[in-house]
Short mmCIF file of C-alpha atoms in Angstrom, two decimals:
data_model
loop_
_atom_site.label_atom_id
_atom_site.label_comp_id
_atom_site.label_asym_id
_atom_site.label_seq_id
_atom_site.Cartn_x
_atom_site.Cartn_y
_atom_site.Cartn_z
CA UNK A 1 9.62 18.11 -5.41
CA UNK A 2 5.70 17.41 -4.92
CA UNK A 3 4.27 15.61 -7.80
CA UNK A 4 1.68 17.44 -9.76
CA UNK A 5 -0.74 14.72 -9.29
CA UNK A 6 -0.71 14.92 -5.79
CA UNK A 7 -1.47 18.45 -5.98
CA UNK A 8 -4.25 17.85 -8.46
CA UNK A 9 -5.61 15.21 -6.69
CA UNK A 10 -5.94 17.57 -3.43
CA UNK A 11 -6.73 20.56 -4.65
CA UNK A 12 -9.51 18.66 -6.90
CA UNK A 13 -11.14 17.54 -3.46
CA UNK A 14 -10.99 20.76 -1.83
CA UNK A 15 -12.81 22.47 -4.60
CA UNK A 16 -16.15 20.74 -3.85
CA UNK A 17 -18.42 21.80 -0.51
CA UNK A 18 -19.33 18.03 0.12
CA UNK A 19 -16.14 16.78 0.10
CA UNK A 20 -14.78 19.83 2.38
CA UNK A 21 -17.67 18.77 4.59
CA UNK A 22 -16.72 15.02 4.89
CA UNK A 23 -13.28 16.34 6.04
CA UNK A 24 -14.34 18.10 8.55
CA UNK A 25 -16.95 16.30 9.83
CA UNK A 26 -14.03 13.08 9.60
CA UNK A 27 -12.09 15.55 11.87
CA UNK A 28 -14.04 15.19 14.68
CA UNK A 29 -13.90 11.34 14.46
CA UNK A 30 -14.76 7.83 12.06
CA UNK A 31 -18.03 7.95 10.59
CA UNK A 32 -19.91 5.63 8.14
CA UNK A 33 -20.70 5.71 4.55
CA UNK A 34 -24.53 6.71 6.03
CA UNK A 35 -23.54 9.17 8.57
CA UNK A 36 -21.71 11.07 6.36
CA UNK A 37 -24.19 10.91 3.45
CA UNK A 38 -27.34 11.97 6.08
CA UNK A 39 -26.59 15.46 6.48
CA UNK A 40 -25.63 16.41 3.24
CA UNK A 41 -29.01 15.32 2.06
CA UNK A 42 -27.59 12.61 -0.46
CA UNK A 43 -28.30 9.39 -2.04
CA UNK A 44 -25.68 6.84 -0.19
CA UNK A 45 -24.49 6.42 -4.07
CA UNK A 46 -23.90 9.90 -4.76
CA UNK A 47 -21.87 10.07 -1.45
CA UNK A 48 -19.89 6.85 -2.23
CA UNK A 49 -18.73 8.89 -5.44
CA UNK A 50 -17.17 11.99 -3.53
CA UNK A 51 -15.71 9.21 -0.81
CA UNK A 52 -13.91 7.54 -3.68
CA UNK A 53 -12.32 10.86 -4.87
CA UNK A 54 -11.11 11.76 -1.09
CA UNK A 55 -9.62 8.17 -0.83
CA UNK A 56 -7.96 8.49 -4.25
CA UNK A 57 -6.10 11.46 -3.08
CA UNK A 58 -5.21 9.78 0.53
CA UNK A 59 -7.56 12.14 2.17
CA UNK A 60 -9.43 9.42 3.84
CA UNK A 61 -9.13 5.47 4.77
CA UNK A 62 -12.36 3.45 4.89
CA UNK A 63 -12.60 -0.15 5.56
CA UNK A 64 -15.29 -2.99 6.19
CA UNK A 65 -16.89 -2.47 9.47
CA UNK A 66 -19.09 -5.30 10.40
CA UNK A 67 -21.96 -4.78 7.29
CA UNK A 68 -20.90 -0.91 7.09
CA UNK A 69 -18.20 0.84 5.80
CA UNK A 70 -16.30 2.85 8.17
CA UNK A 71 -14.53 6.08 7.32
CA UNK A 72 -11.51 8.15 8.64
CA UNK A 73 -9.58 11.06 8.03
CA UNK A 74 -5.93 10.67 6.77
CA UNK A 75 -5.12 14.55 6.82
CA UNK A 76 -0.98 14.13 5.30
CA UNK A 77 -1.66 14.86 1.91
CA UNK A 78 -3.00 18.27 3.17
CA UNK A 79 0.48 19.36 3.47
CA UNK A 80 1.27 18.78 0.34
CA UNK A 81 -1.17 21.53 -0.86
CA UNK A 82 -0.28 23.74 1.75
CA UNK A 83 3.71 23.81 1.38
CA UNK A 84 2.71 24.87 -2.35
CA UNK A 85 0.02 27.92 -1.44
CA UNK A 86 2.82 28.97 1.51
CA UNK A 87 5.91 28.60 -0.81
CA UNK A 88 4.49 31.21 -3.34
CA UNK A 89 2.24 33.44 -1.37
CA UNK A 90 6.22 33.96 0.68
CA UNK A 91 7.88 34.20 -2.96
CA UNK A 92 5.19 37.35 -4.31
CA UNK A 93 4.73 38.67 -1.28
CA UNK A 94 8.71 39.54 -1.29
CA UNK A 95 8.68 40.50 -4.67
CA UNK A 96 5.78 42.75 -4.11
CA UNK A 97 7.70 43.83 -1.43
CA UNK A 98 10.58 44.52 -3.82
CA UNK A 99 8.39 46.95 -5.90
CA UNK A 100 6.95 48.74 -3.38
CA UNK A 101 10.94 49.60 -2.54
CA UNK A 102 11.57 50.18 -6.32
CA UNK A 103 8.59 52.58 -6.63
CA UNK A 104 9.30 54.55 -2.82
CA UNK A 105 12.84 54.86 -4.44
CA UNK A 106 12.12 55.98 -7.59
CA UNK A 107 9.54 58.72 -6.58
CA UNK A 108 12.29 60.00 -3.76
CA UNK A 109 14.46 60.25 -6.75
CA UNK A 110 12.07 62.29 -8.99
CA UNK A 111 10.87 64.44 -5.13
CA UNK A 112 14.70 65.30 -5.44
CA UNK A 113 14.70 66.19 -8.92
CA UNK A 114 11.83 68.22 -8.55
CA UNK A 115 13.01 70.15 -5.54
CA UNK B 1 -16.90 33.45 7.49
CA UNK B 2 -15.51 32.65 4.80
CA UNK B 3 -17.78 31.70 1.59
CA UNK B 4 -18.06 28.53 0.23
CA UNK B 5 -18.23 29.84 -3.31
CA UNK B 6 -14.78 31.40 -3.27
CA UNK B 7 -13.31 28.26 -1.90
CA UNK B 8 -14.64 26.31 -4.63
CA UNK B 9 -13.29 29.04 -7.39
CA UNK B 10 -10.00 29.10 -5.68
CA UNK B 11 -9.00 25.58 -5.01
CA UNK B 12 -10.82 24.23 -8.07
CA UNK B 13 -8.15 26.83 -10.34
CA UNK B 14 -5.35 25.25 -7.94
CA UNK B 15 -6.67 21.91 -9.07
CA UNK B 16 -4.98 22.23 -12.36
CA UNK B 17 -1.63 22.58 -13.48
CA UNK B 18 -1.50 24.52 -16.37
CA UNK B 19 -3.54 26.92 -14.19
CA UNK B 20 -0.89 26.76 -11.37
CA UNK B 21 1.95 27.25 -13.64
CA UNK B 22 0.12 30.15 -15.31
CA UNK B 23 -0.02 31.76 -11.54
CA UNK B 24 3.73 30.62 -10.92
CA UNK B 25 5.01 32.27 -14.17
CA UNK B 26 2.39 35.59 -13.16
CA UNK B 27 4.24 36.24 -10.34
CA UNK B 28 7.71 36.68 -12.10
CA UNK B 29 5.29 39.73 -13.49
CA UNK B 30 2.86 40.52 -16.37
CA UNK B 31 2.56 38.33 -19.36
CA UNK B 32 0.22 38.45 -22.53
CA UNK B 33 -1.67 35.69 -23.65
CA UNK B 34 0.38 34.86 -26.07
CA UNK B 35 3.40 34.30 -23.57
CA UNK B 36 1.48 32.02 -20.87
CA UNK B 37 -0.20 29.78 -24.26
CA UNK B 38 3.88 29.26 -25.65
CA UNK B 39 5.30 27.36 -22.55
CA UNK B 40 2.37 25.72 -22.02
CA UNK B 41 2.03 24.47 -25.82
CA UNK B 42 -1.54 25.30 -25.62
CA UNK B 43 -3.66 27.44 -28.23
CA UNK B 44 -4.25 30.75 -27.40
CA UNK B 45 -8.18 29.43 -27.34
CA UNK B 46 -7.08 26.92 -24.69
CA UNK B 47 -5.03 29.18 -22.43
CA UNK B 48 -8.13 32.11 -22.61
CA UNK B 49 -10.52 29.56 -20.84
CA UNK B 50 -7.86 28.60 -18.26
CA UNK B 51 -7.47 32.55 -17.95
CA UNK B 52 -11.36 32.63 -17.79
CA UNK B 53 -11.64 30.55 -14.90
CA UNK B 54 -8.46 32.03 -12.89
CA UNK B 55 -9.83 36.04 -13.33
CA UNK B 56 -13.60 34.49 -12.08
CA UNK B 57 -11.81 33.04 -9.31
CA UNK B 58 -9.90 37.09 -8.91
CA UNK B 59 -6.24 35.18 -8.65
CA UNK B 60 -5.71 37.29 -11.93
CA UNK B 61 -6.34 40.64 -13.37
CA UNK B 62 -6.53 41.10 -17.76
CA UNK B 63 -6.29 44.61 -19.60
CA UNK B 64 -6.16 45.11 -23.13
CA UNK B 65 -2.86 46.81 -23.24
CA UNK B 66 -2.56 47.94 -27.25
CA UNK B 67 -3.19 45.01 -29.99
CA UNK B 68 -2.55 42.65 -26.40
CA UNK B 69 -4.59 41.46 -23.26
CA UNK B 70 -2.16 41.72 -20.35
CA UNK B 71 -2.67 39.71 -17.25
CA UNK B 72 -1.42 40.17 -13.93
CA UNK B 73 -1.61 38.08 -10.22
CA UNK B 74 -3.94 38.96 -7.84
CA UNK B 75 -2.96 36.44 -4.98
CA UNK B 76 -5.06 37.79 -2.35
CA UNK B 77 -8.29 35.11 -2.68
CA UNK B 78 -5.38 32.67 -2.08
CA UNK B 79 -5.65 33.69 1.61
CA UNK B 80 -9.10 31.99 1.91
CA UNK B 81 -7.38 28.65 0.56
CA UNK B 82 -4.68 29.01 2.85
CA UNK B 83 -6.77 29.53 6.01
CA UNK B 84 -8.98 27.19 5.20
CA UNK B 85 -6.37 24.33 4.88
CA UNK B 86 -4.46 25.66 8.10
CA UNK B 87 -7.60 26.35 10.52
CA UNK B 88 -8.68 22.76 9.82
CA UNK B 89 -4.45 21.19 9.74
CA UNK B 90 -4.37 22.85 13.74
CA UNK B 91 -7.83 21.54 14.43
CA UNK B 92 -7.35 18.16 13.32
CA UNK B 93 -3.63 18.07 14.93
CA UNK B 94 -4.55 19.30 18.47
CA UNK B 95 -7.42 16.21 18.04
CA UNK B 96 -4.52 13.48 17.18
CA UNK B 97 -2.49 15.02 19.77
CA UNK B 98 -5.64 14.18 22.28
CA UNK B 99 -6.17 11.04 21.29
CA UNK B 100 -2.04 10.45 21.37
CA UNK B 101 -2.45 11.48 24.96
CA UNK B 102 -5.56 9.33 25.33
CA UNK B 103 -4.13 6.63 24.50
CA UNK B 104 -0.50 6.62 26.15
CA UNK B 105 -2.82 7.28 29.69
CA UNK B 106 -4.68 4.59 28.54
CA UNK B 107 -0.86 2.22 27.82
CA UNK B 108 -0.50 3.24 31.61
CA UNK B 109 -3.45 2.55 33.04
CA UNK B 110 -3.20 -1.26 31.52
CA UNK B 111 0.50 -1.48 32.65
CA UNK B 112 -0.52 -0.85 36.28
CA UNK B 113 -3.14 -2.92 36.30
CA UNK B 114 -0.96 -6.07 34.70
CA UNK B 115 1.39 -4.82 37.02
#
């Protein structure tokens, strides 16, 4: 069972264009607090704030580096979010599935009655 | 290319959980208002913004169906979430899986030479 938190926490940092941005820049390999902060055009505080949220939900690891701090992508909790969107985009498809049977059925059935 | 607007409407409903249950109870089929507030113990007030948010986002349809207002799934923006996440989850794997190779050529190397 995946905790609701987990999911909240996740899905709370995906929402936001920055922190989608750190991700994938973090996917191509460690960065500082700086590095990441230049290229979004923001104050190293208001970056800080949006690395803090990604390491809250175990989206990233950052530790001392010498005088900077260094960051890195912990992608796991990913899944997480993605077993839920998979589980019930499967679950309706199949039932929409299911109604496009029902309704093929049931208009053979009135064809027939009409014939 | 997929806009950065609808990925911040769509994961930032997923974000929630009254929000995901409302989309999890949707997709057993229609519901008023009045049915998604009840399980939730929410106002009706409460559950119409949550509903607000989900039908800017298009993951769900309202009519006024008599005295009512019906609401229905519309799962397809979840397809933007979902690539998103599993364009990036491939990206980021193949990447560990380089550096995984990287490094065990690397173990070798180090092995002959202490050899």
């Amino acid at each position: 069972m995946v905790q609701q938190a987990v999911l909240d926490r996740v899905f709370s940092c995906l929402a936001d264009p920055v922190r989608r941005a750190v991700l994938v820049r973090l996917g191509e390999g460690p960065a500082t607090v700086g590095q990441l902060a230049a290229p979004a055009e923001m104050s190293l505080t208001g970056m800080k704030k949006h690395l803090r949220v990604l390491e809250e939900a175990g989206l990233i690891v950052t530790e001392k580096v010498g005088r900077a701090r260094q960051c890195r992508l912990a992608p796991a909790p990913l899944d997480e979010a993605m077993s839920w969107i998979s589980f019930y985009q499967r679950l309706w498809a199949r039932r929409l599935d299911g109604l496009d049977v029902y309704f093929t059925l049931r208009k053979g059935e009135e064809s027939d009655h009409d014939a």
